[in-house]
PDB file of C-alpha atoms in Angstrom:
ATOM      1  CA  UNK A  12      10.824  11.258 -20.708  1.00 63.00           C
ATOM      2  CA  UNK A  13      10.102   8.887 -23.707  1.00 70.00           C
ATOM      3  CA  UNK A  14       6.700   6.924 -23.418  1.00 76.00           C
ATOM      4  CA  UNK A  15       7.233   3.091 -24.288  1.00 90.00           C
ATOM      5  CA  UNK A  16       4.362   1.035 -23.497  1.00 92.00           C
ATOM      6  CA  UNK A  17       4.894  -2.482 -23.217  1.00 95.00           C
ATOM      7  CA  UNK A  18       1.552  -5.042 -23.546  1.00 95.00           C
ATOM      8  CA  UNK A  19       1.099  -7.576 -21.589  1.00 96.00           C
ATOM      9  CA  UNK A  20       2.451  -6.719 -18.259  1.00 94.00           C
ATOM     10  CA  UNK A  21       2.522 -10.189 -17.351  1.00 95.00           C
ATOM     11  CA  UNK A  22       2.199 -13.904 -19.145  1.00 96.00           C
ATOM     12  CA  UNK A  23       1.627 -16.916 -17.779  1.00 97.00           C
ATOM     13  CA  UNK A  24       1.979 -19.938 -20.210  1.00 96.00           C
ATOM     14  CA  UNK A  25       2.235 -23.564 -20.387  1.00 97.00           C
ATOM     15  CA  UNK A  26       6.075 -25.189 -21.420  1.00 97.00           C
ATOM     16  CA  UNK A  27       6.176 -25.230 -25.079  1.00 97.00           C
ATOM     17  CA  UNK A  28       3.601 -22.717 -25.863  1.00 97.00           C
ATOM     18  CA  UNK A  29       4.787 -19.679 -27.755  1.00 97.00           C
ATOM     19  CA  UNK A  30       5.024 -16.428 -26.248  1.00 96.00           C
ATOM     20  CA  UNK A  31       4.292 -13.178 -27.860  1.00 97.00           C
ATOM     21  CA  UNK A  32       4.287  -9.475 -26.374  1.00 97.00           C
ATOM     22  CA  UNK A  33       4.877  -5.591 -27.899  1.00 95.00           C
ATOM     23  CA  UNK A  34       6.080  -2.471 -27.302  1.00 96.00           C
ATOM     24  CA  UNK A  35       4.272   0.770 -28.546  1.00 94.00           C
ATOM     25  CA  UNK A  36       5.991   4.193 -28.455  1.00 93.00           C
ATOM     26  CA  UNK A  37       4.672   8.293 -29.216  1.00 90.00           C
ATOM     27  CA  UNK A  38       7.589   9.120 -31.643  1.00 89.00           C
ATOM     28  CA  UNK A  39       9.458   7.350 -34.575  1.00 89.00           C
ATOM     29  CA  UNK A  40      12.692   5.450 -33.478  1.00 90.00           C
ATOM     30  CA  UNK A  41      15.485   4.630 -35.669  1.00 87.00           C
ATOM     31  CA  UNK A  42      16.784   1.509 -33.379  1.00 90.00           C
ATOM     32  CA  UNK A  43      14.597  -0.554 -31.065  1.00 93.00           C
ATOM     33  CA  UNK A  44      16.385  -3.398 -28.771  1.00 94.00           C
ATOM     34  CA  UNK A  45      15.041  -6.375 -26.876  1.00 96.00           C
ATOM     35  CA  UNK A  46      16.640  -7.195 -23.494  1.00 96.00           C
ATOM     36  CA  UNK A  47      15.900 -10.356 -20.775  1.00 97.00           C
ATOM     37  CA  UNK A  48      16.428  -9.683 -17.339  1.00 96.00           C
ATOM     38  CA  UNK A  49      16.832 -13.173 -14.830  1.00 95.00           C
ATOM     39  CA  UNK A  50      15.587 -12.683 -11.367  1.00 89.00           C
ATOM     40  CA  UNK A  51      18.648 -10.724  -9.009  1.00 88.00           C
ATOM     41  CA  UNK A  52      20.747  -9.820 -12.281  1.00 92.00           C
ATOM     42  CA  UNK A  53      20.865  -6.911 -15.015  1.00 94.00           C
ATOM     43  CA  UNK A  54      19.226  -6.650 -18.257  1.00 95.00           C
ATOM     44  CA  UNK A  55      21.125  -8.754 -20.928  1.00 94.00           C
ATOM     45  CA  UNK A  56      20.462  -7.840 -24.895  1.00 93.00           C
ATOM     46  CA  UNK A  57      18.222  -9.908 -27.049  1.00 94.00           C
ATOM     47  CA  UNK A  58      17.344  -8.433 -30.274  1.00 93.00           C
ATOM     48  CA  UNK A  59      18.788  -4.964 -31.847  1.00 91.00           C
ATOM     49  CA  UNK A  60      16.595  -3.849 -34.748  1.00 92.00           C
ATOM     50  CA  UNK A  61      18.097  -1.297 -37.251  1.00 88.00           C
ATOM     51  CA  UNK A  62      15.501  -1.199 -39.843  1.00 85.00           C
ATOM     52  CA  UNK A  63      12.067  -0.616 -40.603  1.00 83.00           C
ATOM     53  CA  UNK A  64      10.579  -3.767 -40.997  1.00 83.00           C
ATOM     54  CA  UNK A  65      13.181  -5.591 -40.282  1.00 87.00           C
ATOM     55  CA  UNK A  66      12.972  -9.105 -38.807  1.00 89.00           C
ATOM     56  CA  UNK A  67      15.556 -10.871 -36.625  1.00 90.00           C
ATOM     57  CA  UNK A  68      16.272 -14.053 -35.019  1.00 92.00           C
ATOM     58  CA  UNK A  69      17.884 -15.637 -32.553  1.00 91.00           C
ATOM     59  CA  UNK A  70      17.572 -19.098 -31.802  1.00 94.00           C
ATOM     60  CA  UNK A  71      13.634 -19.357 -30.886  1.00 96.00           C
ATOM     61  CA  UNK A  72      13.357 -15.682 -30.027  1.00 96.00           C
ATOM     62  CA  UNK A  73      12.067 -13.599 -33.455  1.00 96.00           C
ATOM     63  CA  UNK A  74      11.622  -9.924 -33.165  1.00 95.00           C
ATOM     64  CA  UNK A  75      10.063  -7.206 -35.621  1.00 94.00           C
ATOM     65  CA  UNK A  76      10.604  -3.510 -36.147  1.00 90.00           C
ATOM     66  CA  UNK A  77       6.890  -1.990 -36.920  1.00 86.00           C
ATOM     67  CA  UNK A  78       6.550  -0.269 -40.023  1.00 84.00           C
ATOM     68  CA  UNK A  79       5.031   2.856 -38.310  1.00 86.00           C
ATOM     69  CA  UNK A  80       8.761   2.590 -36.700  1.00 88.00           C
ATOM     70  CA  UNK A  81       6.322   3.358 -33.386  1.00 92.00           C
ATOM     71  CA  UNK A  82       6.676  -0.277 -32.282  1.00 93.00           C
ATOM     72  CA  UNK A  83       8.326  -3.615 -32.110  1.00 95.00           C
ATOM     73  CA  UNK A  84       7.362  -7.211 -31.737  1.00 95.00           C
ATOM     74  CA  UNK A  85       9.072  -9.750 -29.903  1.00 97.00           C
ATOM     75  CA  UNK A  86       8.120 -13.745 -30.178  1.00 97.00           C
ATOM     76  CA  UNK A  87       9.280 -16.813 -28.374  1.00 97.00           C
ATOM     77  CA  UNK A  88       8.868 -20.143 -29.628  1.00 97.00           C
ATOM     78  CA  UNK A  89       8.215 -23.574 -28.232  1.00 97.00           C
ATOM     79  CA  UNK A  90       8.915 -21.910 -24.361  1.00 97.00           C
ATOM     80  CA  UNK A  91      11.050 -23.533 -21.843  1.00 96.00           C
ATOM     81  CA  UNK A  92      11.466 -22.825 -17.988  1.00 95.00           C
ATOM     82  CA  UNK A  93      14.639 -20.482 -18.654  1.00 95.00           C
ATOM     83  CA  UNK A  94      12.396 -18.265 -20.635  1.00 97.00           C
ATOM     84  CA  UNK A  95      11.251 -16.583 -17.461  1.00 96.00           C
ATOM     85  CA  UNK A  96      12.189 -13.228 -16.817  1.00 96.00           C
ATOM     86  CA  UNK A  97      11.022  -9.731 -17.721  1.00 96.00           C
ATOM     87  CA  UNK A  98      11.358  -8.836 -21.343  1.00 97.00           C
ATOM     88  CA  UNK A  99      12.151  -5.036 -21.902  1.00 96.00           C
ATOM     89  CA  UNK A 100      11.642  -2.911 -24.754  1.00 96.00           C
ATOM     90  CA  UNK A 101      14.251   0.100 -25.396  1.00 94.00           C
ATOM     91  CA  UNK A 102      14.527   2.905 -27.812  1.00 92.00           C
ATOM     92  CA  UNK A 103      16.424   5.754 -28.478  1.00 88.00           C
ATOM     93  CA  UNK A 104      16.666   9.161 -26.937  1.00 82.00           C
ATOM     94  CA  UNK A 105      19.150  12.387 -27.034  1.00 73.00           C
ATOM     95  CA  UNK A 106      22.379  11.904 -25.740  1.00 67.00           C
ATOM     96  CA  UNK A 107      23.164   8.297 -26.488  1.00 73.00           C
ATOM     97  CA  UNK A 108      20.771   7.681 -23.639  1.00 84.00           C
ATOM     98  CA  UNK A 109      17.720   4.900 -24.221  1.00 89.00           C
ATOM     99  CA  UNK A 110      14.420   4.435 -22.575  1.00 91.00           C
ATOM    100  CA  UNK A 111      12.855   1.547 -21.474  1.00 92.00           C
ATOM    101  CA  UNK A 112       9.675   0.225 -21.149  1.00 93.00           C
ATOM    102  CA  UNK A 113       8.087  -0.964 -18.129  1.00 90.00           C
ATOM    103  CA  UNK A 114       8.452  -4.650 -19.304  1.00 94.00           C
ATOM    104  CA  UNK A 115       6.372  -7.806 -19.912  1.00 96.00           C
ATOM    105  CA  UNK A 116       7.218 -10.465 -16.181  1.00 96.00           C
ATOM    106  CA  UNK A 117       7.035 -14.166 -18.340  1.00 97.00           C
ATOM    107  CA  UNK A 118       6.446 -17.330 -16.008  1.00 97.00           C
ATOM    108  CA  UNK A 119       6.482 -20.536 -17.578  1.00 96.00           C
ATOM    109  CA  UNK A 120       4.493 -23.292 -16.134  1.00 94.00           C
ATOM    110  CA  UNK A 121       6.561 -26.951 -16.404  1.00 91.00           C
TER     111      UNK A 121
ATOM    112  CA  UNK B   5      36.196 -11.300 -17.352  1.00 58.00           C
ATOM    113  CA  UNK B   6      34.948  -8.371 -19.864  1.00 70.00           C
ATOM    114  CA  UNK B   7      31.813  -6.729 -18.125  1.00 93.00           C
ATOM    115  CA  UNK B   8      30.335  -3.832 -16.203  1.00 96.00           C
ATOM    116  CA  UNK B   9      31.325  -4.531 -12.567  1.00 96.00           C
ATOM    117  CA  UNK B  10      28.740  -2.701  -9.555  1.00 97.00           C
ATOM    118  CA  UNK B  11      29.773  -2.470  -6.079  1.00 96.00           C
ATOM    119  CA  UNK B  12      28.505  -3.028  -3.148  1.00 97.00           C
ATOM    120  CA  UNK B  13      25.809  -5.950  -4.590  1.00 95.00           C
ATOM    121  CA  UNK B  14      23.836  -4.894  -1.347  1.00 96.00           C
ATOM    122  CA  UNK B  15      23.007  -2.404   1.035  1.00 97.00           C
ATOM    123  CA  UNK B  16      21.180  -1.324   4.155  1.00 97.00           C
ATOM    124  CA  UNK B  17      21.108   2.513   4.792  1.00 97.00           C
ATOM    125  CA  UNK B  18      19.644   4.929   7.107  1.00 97.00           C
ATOM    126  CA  UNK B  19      17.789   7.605   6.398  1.00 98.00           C
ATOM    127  CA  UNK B  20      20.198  10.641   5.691  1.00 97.00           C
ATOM    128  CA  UNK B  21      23.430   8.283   5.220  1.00 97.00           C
ATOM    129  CA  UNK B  22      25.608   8.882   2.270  1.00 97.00           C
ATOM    130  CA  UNK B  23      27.224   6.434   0.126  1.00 97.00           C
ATOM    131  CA  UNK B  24      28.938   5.801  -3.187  1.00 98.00           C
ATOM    132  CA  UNK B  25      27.630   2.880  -5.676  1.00 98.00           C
ATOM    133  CA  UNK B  26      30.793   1.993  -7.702  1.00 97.00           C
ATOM    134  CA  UNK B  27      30.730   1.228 -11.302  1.00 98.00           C
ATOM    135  CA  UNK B  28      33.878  -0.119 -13.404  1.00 97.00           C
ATOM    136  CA  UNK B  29      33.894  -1.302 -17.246  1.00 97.00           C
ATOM    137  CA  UNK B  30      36.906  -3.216 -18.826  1.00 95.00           C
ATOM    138  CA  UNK B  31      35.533  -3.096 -22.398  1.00 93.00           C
ATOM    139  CA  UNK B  32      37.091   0.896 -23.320  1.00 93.00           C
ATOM    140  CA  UNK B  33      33.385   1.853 -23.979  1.00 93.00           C
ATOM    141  CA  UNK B  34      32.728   5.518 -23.864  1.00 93.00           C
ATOM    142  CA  UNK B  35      29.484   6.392 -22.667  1.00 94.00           C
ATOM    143  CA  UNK B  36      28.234   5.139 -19.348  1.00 96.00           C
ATOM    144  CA  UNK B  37      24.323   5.264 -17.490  1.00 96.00           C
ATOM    145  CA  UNK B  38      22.984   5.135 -13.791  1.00 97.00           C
ATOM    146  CA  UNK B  39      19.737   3.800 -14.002  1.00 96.00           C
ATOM    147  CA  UNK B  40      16.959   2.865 -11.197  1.00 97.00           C
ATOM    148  CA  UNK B  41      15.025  -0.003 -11.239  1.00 95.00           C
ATOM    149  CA  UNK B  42      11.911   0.391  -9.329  1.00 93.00           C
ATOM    150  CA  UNK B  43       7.922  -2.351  -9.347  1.00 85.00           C
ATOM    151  CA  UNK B  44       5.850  -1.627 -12.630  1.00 79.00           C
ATOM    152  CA  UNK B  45       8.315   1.540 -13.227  1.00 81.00           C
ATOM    153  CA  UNK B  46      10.917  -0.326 -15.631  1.00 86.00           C
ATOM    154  CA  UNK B  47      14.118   1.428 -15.526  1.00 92.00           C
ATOM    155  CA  UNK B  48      14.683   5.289 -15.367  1.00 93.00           C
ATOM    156  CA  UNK B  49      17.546   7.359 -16.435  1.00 93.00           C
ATOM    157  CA  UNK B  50      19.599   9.136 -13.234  1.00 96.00           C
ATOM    158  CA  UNK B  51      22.749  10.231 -14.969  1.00 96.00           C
ATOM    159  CA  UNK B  52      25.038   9.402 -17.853  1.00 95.00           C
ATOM    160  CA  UNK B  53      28.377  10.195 -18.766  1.00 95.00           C
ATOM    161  CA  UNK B  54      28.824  10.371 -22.965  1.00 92.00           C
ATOM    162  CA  UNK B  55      32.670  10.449 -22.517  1.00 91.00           C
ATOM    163  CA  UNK B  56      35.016  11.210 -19.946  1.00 92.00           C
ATOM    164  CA  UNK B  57      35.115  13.991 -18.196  1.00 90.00           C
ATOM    165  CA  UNK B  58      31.409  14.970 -19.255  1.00 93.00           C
ATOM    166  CA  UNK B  59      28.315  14.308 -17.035  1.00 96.00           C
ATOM    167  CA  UNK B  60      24.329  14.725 -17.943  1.00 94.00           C
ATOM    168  CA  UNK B  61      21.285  14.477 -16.015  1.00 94.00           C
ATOM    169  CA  UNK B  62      18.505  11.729 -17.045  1.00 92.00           C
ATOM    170  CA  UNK B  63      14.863  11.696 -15.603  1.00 90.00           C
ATOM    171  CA  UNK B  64      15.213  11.609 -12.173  1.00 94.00           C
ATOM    172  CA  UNK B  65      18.804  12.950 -10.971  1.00 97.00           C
ATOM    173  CA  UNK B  66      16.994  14.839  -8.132  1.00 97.00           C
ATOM    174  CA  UNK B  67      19.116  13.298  -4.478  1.00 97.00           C
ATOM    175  CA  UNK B  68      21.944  12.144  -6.376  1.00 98.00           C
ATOM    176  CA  UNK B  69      25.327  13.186  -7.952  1.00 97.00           C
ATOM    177  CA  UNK B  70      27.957  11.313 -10.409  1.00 98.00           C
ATOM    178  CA  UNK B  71      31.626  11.102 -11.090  1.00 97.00           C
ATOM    179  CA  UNK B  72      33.146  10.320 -13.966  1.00 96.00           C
ATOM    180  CA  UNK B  73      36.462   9.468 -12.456  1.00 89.00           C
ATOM    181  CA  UNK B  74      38.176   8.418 -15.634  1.00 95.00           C
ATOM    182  CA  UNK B  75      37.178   6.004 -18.846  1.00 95.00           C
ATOM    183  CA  UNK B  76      36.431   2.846 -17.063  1.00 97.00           C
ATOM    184  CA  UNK B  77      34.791   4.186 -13.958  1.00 97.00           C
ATOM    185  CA  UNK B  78      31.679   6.081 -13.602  1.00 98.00           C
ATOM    186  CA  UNK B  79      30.662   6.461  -9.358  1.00 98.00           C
ATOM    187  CA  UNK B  80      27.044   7.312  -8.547  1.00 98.00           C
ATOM    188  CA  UNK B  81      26.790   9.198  -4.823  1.00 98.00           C
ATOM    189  CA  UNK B  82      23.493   9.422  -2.321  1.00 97.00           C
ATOM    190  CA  UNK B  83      24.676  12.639  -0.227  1.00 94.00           C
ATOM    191  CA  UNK B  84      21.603  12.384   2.122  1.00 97.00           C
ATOM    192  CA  UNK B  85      19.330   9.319   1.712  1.00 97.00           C
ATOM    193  CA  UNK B  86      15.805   9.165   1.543  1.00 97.00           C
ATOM    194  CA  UNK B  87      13.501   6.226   1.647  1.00 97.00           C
ATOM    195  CA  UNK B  88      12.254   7.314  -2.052  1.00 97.00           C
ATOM    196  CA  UNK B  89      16.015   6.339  -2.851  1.00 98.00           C
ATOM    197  CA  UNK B  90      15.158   2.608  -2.134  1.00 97.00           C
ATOM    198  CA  UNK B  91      15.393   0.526  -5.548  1.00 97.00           C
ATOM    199  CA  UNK B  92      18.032  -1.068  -7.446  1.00 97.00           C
ATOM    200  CA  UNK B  93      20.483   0.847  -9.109  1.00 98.00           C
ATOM    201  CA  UNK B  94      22.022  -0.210 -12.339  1.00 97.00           C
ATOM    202  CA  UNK B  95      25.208   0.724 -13.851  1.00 98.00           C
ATOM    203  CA  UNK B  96      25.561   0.530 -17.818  1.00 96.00           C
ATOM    204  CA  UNK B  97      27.904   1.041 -20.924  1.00 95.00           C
ATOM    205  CA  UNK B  98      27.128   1.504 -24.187  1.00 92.00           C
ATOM    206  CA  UNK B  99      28.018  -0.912 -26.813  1.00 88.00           C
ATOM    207  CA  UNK B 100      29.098   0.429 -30.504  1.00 84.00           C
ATOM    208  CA  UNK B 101      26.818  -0.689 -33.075  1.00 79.00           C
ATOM    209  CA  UNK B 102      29.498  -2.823 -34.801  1.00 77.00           C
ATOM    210  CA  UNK B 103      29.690  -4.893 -31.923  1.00 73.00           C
ATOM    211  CA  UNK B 104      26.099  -5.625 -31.049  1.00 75.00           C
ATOM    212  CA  UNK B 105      25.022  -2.116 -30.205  1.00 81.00           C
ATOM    213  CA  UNK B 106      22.883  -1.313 -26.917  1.00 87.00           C
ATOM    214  CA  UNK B 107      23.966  -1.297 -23.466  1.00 92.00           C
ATOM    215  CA  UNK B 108      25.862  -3.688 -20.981  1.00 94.00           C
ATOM    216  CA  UNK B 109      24.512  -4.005 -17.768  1.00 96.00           C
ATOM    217  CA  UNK B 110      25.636  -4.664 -14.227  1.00 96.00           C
ATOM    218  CA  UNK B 111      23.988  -6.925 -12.361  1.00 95.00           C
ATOM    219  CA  UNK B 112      22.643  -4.268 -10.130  1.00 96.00           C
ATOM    220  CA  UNK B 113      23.354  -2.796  -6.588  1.00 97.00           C
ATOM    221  CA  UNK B 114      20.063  -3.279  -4.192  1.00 97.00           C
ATOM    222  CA  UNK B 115      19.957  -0.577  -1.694  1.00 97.00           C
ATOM    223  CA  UNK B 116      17.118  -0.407   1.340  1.00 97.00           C
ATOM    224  CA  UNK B 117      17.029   3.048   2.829  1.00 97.00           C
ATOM    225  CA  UNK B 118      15.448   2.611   6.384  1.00 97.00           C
TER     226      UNK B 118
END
């Protein structure tokens, strides 16, 4: 299958710090998406990118779609305990299918 | 409420058990995804269903087998369980671009194979 790499595997970080991790893949994708999964419960969607280049909020959470359209950037501002989870990265593949990343674990120290 | 719905939440099998995960959508979305959930493995394709009545394999369908018993529900069946089947399984639709795009997740069936 599809190759995503997400960096880093794992943040710690002070409340109110901001947060920022990436996802690198080994082909071109037309769509990448950002999901949040909470501890016990299934990914929930973020981010959906469209575009090359394109930039998208939503609320403090900002993500980017590289222009090599081989990776995507995803940035949290002013972090708050709720923030934890793990942060997945997901792209396209054949068959309406997408693959995942191995995801970034975010713990937020009070 | 609108959602993916995953039955049982838990479960505790032996080693050459079978069992059926159950998967229900309300939201008329056509394609629908078994994935596993495994440490530092993120989440892997098992099967998907593009519409119903059709069935594909994903990366690892090896152990298991899927019914696509009409639009809304989409069953995922261990005939013989292994302890390599231990993980949590998550069911998924797919989301038309108009309306966010992506998938819809379950919250996940956790299954221990002893």
């Amino acid at each position: 299958g599809q190759q995503l790499n997400q960096s880093p595997q794992s943040m710690f970080i002070q409340e109110g710090e901001d947060v920022s991790m990436n996802c690198t893949s080994s082909s071109i994708f037309n769509t990448w998406l950002w999901y949040k999964q909470d501890p016990g419960e299934g990914p929930v969607l973020l981010i959906a990118l469209y575009k090359a280049g394109e930039l998208t909020s939503n609320g403090r959470l900002t993500a980017q779609f590289g222009i090599t359209r081989k990776d995507s950037f995803l940035n949290i501002s002013a972090s708050i305990p709720s923030d934890v989870g793990i942060y997945f990265c997901a792209g396209p593949g054949g068959g309406n299918q997408f693959y995942f990343g191995t995801g970034t674990s975010l713990t937020v120290i009070p | 409420n609108a959602g993916v719905t995953q039955t049982p939440k838990f479960q505790v099998l032996k080693t050459g058990q079978s069992m059926t995960l159950q998967c229900a959508q309300d939201m008329n979305h056509n394609s629908m995804y078994w994935y596993r959930q495994d440490p530092g493995m993120g989440l892997r394709l098992i099967y998907y269903s593009a519409s119903e009545g059709t069935t594909d394999k994903g990366e690892v369908p090896n152990g298991y087998n899927v019914s696509r018993l009409n639009k809304r529900e989409f069953s995922l069946r261990l005939e013989s369980a292994a302890p390599s089947q231990t993980s949590v399984y998550f069911c998924a639709s797919k989301v038309p671009r108009g309306w966010g795009g992506g998938y819809t997740f379950g919250s996940g069936t956790r299954l221990t194979v002893v």
